[in-house]
Short mmCIF file of C-alpha atoms in Angstrom, two decimals:
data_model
loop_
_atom_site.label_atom_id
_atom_site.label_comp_id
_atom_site.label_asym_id
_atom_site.label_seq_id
_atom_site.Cartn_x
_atom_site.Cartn_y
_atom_site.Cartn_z
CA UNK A 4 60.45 124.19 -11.94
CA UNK A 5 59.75 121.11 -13.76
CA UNK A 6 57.21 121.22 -16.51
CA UNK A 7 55.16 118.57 -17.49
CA UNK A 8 57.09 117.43 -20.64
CA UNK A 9 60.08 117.22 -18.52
CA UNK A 10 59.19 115.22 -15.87
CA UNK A 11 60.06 111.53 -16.18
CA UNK A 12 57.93 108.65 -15.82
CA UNK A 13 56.86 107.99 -12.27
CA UNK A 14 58.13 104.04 -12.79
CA UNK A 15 61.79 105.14 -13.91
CA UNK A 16 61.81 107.43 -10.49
CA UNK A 17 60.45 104.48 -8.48
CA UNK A 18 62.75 102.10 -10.29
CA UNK A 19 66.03 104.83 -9.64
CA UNK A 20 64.89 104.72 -5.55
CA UNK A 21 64.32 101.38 -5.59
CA UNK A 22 67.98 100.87 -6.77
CA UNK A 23 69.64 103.13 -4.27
CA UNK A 24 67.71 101.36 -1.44
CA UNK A 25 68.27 98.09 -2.63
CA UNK A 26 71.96 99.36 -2.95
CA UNK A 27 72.12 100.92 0.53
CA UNK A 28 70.50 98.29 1.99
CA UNK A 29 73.12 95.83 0.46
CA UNK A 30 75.74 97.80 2.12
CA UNK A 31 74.38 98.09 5.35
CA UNK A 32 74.28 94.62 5.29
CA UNK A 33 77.92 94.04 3.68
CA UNK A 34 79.19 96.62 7.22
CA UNK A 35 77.12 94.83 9.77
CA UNK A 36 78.59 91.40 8.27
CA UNK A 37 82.23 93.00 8.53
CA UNK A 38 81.07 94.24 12.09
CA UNK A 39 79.46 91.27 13.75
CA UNK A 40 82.05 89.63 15.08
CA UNK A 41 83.65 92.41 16.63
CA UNK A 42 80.31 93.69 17.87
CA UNK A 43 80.42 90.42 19.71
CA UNK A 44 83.56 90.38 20.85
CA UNK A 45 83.20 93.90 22.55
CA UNK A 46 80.00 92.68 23.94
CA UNK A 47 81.43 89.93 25.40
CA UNK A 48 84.56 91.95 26.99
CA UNK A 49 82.62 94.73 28.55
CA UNK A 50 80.48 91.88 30.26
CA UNK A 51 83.33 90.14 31.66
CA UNK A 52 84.76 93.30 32.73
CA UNK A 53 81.88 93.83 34.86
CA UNK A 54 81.60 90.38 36.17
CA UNK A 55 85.70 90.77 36.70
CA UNK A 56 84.71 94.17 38.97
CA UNK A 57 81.71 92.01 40.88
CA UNK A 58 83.81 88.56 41.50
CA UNK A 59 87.93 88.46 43.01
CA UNK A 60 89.60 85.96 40.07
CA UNK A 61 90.91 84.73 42.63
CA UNK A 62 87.24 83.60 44.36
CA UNK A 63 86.65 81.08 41.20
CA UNK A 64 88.80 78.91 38.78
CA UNK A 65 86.37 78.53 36.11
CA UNK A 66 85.50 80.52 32.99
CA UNK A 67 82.87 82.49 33.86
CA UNK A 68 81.31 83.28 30.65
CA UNK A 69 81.22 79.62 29.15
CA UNK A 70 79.85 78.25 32.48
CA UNK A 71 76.30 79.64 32.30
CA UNK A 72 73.15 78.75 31.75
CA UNK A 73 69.52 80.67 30.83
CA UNK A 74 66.62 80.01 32.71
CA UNK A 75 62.94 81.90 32.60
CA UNK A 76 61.76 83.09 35.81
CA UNK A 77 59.57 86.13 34.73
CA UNK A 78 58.25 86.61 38.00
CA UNK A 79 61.58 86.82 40.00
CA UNK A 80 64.41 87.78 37.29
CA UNK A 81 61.71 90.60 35.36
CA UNK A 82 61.69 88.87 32.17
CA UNK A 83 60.12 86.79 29.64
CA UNK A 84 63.80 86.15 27.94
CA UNK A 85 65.23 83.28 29.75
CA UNK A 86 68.19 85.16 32.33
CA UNK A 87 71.64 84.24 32.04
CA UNK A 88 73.20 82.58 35.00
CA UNK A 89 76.98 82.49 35.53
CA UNK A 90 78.75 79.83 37.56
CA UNK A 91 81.49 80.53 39.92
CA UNK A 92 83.23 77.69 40.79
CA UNK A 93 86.15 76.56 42.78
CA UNK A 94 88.12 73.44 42.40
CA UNK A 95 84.66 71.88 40.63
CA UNK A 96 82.93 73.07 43.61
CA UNK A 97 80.10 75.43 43.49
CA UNK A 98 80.81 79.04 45.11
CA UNK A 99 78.36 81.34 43.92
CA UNK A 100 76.49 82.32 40.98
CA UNK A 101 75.98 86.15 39.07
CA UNK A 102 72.18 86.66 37.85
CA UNK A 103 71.81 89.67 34.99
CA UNK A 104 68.12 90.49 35.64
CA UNK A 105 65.33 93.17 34.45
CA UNK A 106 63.79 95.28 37.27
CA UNK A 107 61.07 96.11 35.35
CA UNK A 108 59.90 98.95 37.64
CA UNK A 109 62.43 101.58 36.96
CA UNK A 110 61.52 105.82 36.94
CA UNK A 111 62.25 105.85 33.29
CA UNK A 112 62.23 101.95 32.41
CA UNK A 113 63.81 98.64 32.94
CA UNK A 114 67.19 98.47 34.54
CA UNK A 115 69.29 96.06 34.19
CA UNK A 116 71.11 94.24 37.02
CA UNK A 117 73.96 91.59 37.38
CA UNK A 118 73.80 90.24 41.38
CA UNK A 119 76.63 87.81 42.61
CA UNK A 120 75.83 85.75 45.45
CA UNK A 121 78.02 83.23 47.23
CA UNK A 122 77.18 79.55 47.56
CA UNK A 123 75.98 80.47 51.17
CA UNK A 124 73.37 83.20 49.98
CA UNK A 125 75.39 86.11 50.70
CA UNK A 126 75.82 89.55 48.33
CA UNK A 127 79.03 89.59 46.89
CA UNK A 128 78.17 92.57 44.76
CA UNK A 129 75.58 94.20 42.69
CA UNK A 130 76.07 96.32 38.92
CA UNK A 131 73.47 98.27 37.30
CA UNK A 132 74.17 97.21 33.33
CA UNK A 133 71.63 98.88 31.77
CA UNK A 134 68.80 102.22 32.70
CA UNK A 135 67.25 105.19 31.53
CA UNK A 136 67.30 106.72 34.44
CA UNK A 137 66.91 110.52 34.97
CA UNK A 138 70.40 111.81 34.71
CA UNK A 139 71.10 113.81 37.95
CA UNK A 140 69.00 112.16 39.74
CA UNK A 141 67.95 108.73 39.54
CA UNK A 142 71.44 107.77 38.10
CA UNK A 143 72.84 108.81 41.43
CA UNK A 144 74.26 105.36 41.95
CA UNK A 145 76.56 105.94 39.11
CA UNK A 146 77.55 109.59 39.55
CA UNK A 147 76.55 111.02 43.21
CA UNK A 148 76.89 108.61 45.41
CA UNK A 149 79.26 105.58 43.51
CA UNK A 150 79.06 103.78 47.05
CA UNK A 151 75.65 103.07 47.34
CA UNK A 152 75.43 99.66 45.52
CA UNK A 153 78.38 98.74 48.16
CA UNK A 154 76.07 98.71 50.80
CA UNK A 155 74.19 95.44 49.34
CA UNK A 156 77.66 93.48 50.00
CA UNK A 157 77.11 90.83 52.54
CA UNK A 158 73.57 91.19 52.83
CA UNK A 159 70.86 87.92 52.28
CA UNK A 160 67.35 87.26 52.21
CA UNK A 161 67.38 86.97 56.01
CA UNK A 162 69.27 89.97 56.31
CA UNK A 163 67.83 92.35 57.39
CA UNK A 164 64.39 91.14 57.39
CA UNK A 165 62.14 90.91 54.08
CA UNK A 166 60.07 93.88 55.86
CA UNK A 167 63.40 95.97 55.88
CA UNK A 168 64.28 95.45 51.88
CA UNK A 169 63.28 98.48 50.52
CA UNK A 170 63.89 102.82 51.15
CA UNK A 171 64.75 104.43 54.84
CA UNK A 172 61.51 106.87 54.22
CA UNK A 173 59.53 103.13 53.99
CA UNK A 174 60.93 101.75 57.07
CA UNK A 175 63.85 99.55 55.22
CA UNK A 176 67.37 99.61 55.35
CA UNK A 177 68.37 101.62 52.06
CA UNK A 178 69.30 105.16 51.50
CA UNK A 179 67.16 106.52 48.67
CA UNK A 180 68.61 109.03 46.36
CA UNK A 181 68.05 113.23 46.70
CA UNK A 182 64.99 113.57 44.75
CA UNK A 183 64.63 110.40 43.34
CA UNK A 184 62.84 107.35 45.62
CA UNK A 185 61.47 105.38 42.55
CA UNK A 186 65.21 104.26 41.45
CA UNK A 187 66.68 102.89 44.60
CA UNK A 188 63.56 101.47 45.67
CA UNK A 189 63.50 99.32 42.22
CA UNK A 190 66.74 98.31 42.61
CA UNK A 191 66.48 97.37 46.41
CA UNK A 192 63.32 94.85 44.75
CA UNK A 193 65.25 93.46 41.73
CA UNK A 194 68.00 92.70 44.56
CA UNK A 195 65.60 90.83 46.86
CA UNK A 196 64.06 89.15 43.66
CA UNK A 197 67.44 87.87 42.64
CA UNK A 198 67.96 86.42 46.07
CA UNK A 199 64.78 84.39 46.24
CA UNK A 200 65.43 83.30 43.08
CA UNK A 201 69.03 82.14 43.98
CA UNK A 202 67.29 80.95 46.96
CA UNK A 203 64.79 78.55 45.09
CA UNK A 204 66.65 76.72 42.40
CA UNK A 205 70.70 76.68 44.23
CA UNK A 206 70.83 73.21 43.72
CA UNK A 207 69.33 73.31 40.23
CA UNK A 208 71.60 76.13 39.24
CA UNK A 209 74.93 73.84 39.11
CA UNK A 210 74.04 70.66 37.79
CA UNK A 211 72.23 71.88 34.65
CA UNK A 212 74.56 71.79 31.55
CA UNK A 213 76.31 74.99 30.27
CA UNK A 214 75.06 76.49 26.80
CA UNK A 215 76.85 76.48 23.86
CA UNK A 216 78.88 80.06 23.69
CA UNK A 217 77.06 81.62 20.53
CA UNK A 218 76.96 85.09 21.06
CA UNK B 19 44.44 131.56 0.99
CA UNK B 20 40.99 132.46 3.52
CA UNK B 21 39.89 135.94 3.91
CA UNK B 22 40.82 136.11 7.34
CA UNK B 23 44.53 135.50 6.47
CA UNK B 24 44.04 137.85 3.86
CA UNK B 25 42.85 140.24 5.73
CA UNK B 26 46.29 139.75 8.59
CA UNK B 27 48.54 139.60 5.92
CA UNK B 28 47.61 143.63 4.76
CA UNK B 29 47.21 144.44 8.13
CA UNK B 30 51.09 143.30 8.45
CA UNK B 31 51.82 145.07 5.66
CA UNK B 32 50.81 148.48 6.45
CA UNK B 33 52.48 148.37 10.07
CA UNK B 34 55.50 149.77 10.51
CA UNK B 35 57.95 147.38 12.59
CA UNK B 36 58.22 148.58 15.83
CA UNK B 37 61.23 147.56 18.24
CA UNK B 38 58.72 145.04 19.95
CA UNK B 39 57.84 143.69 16.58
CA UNK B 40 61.31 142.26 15.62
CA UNK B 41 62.55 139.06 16.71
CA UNK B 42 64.56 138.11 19.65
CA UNK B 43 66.73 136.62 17.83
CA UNK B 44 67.71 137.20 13.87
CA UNK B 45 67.61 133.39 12.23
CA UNK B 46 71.34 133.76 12.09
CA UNK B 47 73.46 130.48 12.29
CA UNK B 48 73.63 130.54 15.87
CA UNK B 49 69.69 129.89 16.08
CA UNK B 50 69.89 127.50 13.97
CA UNK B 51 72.29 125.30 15.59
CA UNK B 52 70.30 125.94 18.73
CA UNK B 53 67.08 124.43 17.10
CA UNK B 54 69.80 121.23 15.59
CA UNK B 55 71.36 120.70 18.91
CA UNK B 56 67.61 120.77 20.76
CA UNK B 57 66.79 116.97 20.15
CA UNK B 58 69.99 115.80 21.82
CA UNK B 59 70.00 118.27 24.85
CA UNK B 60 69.95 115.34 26.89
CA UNK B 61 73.68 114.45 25.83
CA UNK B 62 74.73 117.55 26.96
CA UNK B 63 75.37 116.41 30.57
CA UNK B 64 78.84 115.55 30.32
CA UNK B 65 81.96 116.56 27.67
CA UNK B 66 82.30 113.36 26.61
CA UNK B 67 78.48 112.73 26.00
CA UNK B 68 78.42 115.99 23.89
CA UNK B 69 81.59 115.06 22.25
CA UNK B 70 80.21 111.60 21.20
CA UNK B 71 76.71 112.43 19.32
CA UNK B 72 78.78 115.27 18.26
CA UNK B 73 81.26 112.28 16.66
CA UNK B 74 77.71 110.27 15.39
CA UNK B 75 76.44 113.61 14.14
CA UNK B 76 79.22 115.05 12.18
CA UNK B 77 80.01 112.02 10.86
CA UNK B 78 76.36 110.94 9.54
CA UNK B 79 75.68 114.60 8.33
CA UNK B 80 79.03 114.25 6.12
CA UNK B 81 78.17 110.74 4.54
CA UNK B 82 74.37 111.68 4.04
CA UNK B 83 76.03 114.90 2.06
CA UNK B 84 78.39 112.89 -0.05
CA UNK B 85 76.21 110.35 -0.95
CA UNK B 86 73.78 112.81 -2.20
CA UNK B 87 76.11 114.60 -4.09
CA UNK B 88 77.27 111.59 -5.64
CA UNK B 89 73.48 110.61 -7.07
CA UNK B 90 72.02 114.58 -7.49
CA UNK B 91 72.18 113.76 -11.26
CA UNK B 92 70.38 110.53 -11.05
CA UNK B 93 67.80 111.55 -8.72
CA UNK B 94 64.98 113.77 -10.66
CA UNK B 95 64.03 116.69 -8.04
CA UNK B 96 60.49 115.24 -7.32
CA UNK B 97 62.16 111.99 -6.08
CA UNK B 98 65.15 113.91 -3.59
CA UNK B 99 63.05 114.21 -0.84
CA UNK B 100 62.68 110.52 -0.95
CA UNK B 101 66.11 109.67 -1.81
CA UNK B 102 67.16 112.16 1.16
CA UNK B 103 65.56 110.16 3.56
CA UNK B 104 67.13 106.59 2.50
CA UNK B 105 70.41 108.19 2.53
CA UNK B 106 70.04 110.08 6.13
CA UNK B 107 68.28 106.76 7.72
CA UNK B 108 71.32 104.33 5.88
CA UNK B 109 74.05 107.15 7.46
CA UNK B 110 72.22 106.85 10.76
CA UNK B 111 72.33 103.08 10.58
CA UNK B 112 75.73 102.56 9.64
CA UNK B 113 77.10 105.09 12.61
CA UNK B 114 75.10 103.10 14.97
CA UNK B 115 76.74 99.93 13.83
CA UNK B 116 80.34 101.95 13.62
CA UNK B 117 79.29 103.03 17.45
CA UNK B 118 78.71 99.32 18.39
CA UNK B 119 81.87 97.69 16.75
CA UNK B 120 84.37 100.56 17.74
CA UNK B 121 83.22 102.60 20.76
CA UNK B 122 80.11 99.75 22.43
CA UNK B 123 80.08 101.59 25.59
CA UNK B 124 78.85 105.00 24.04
CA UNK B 125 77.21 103.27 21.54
CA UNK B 126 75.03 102.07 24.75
CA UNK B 127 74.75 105.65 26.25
CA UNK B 128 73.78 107.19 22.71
CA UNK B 129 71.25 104.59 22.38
CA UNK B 130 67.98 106.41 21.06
CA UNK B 131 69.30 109.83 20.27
CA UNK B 132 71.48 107.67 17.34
CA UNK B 133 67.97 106.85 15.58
CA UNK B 134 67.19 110.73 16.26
CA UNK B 135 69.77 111.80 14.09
CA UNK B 136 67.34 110.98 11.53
CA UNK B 137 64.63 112.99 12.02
CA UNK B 138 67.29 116.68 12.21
CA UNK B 139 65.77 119.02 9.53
CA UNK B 140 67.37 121.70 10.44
CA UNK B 141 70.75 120.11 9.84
CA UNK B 142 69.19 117.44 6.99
CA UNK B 143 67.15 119.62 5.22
CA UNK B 144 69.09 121.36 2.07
CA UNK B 145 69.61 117.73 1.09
CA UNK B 146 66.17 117.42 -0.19
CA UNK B 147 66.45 120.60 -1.47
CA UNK B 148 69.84 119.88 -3.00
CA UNK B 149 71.32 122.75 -4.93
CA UNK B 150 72.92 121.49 -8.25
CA UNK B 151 76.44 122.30 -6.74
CA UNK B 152 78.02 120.06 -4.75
CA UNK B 153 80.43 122.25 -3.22
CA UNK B 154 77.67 124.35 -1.75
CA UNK B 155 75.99 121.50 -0.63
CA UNK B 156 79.05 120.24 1.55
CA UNK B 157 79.97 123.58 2.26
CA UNK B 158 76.60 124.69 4.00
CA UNK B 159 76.22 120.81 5.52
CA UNK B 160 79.70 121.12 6.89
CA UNK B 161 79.19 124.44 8.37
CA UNK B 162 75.94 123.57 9.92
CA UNK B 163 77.28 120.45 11.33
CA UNK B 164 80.52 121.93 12.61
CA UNK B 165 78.31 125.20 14.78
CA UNK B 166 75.65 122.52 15.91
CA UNK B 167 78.69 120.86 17.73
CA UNK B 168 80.00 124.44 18.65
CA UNK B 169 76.61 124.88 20.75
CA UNK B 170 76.78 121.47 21.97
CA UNK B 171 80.63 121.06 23.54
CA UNK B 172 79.69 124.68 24.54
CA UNK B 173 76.48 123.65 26.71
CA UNK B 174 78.64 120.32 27.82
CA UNK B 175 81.21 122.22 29.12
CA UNK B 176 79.20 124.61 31.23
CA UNK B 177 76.69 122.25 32.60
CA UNK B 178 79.36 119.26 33.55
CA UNK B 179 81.90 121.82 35.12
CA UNK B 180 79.20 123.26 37.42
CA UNK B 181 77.17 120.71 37.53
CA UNK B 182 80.10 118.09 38.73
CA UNK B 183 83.01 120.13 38.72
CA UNK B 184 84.62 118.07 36.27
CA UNK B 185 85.41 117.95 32.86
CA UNK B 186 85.89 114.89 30.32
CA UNK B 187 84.09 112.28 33.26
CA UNK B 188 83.67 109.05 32.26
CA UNK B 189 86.25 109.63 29.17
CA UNK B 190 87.08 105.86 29.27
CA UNK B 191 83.37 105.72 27.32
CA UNK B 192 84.90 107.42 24.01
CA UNK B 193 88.91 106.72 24.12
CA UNK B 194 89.08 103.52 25.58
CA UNK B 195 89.98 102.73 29.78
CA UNK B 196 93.48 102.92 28.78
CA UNK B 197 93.01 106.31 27.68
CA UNK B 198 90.66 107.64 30.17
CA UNK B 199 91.54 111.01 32.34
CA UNK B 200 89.51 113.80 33.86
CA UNK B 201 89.94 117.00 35.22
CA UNK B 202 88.53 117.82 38.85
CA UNK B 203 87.78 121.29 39.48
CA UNK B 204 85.61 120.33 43.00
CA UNK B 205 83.74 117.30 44.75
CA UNK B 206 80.98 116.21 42.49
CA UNK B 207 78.46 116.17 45.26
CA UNK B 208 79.17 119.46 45.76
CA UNK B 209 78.23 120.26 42.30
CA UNK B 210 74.95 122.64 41.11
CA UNK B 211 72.52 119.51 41.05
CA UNK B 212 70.20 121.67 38.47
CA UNK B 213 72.45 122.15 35.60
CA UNK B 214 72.59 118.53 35.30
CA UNK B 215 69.02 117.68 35.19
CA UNK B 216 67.44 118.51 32.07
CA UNK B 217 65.92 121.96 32.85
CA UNK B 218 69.63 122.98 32.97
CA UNK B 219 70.10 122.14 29.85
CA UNK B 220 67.25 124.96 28.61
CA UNK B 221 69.04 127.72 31.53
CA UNK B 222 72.17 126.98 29.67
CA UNK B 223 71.12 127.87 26.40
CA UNK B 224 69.21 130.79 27.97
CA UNK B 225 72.44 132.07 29.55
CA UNK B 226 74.38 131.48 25.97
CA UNK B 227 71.53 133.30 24.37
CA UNK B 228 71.80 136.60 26.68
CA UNK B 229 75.71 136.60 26.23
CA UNK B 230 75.87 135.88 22.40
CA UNK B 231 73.36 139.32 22.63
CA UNK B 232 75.24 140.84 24.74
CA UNK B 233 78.51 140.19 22.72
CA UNK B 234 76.47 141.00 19.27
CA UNK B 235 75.33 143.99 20.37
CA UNK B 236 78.64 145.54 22.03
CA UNK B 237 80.10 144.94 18.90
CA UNK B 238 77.70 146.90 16.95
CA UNK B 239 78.04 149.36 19.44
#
């Protein structure tokens, strides 16, 4: 046990843990500067690997990640950050467009979307990027039932009716999960959302200039 | 100390244990890496979840360890509680980075429960208390780390074979796509929906806890 003619100065203790913060903190800095632009790099990759699954490389001849913009709809795309927006297009002509969006409304959070849509207004696809979802149950689109996010493909605003976008137990068109309604009901909304935001600004979607690649 | 607790503390004294009096369970190591593995329950779902905070884990507990070891004779004892918790939170941080720049996609699923590695004291704590040894201090943090992940692959392996008759889904998340493979005992929607949910979790270790008694006490036997 330390006595009290033995115990050193309380300023040479702070000064000792001040050094081995300042010194971890220098390394932590010194890996995340190694790290960065791999971090971005794999960040980058997964997302095109997702867009990849959503849009047939053969449906676009443009680079998808370079030809996108960021626009704030809070309202529609869930929010305040300004959404990214990537262009598909087709021999310079417009085809369709992916949105990555927030459903705000999640069981355990925010989840994350990317929708495609054709130039028409059609679902080519939807991913879930992101959610906390209760594993088991309200992840069911991932692990139970893989095909349910298939059944979006081909739909539009029109179809079926807006009455019809949500759960079967609701009156809409959409399975909901064994024990969990909350999930595929958000979902079914961030869809819709997506749409009549795709729906609103089409034609200001492809003449506004890309952004700079910086992340 | 009040009167009251006084007054228990005799009263404990002077009884003689009876069979109901003693613990379910000795502290032995196997508690203990119960109580370690409790905060990331959740990432017992699947092999490959367990096996990836088991990664984060192992590998924070063994640079926290080192690191203290290397500044035990700088640090006075009043101040190793303090330098304890720089080191663990600096481990925690750098894993998470590690995570992001080498394996993104679990570094995603970990998300929160990387942060929680933080806040472990059962597998963190003899570093504030660290003996003046280093070889016992790697030797009980490496033995502590290693049967945490023994109860955790355990659990994983259990729960994700009946909940999803499977084992090592989603393996793409740790190894890479190009490495990815699982084994498919049955249909995952015919799977036992409960062991996956988070109350399955606690049956689990229920279930452990009756066999590892069961096995204990044969052996005495």
């Amino acid at each position: 046990m330390d006595t009290q003619a033995n115990t050193p100065p309380r300023f040479r203790l702070a000064l000792t843990l001040a050094g081995l913060a300042a010194i971890l903190t220098l390394t932590l800095a010194a890996l995340a500067h190694v790290t960065h632009e791999r971090i971005a790099r794999n960040r980058q990759a997964w997302l095109l690997q997702r867009l990849d699954a959503l849009i047939a490389p053969e449906s676009h001849d443009n680079d998808l990640f370079t030809d996108r913009i960021r626009l704030a709809a809070p309202d529609l795309l869930g929010t305040d950050v300004p959404a990214e927006v990537f262009r598909i297009r087709k021999s310079g002509a417009p085809a369709g467009v992916a949105i990555r969006s927030v459903v705000p409304d999640g069981y355990r959070g925010p989840i994350e979307l990317l929708t495609a849509i054709r130039y028409d207004g059609t679902l080519i696809g939807v991913q879930v990027l992101h959610h906390n979802e209760t594993p088991g149950l309200g992840d069911a689109f991932e692990s139970r039932d893989p095909q349910w996010l298939q059944h979006f493909q081909g739909l539009s605003l029109n179809h079926p009716p807006q009455q019809r976008w949500t759960v079967r137990k609701e009156g809409g068109d959409f399975d909901a999960f064994t024990g969990a309604t909350t999930t595929p009901r958000a979902i079914v909304k961030g869809v819709r959302r997506a749409l009549e935001f795709y729906a609103a600004e089409r034609d200001r979607l492809f003449t506004l200039p890309s952004e700079s690649n910086d992340d | 100390m009040r009167p009251s607790a006084i007054a228990y503390s005799r009263c404990r004294q002077n009884q003689t244990m009876t069979s109901s009096d003693k613990p379910i369970l000795e502290p032995s190591w196997v508690l203990r890496a119960v109580i370690a593995v409790c905060p990331f329950i959740a990432m017992s779902d699947t092999v490959i979840d367990a096996l990836g905070i088991s990664v984060a884990m192992f590998t924070m507990v063994m640079i926290s360890t080192l690191l203290m070891i290397a500044v035990i004779h700088v640090i006075p004892a009043s101040g190793r509680w303090i330098a304890a918790v720089l080191i663990t939170s600096s481990a925690a941080a750098a894993v998470a980075v590690a995570f992001d720049a080498w394996a993104h996609v679990m570094h995603d699923r970990l998300n929160v429960f990387l942060a929680m590695l933080v806040c472990n004291p059962v597998l963190l704590a003899d570093l504030g208390f660290a003996p003046q040894r280093p070889t016992n201090l790697l030797r009980r943090s490496l033995m502590r780390a290693l049967s945490a992940i023994w109860i955790l692959v355990g659990l994983s392996l259990g729960r994700e074979l009946v909940g999803r008759g499977s084992l090592l889904h989603d393996s793409g998340a740790l190894f890479g796509d190009h490495h990815a493979f699982e084994i498919a005992a049955f249909r995952s929607d015919m799977g036992f929906l409960l062991a996956m949910l988070a109350p399955g979790a606690f049956f689990a270790i229920g279930i452990a806890f009756a066999l590892y008694q069961r096995i204990t006490r044969t052996d005495k036997e």
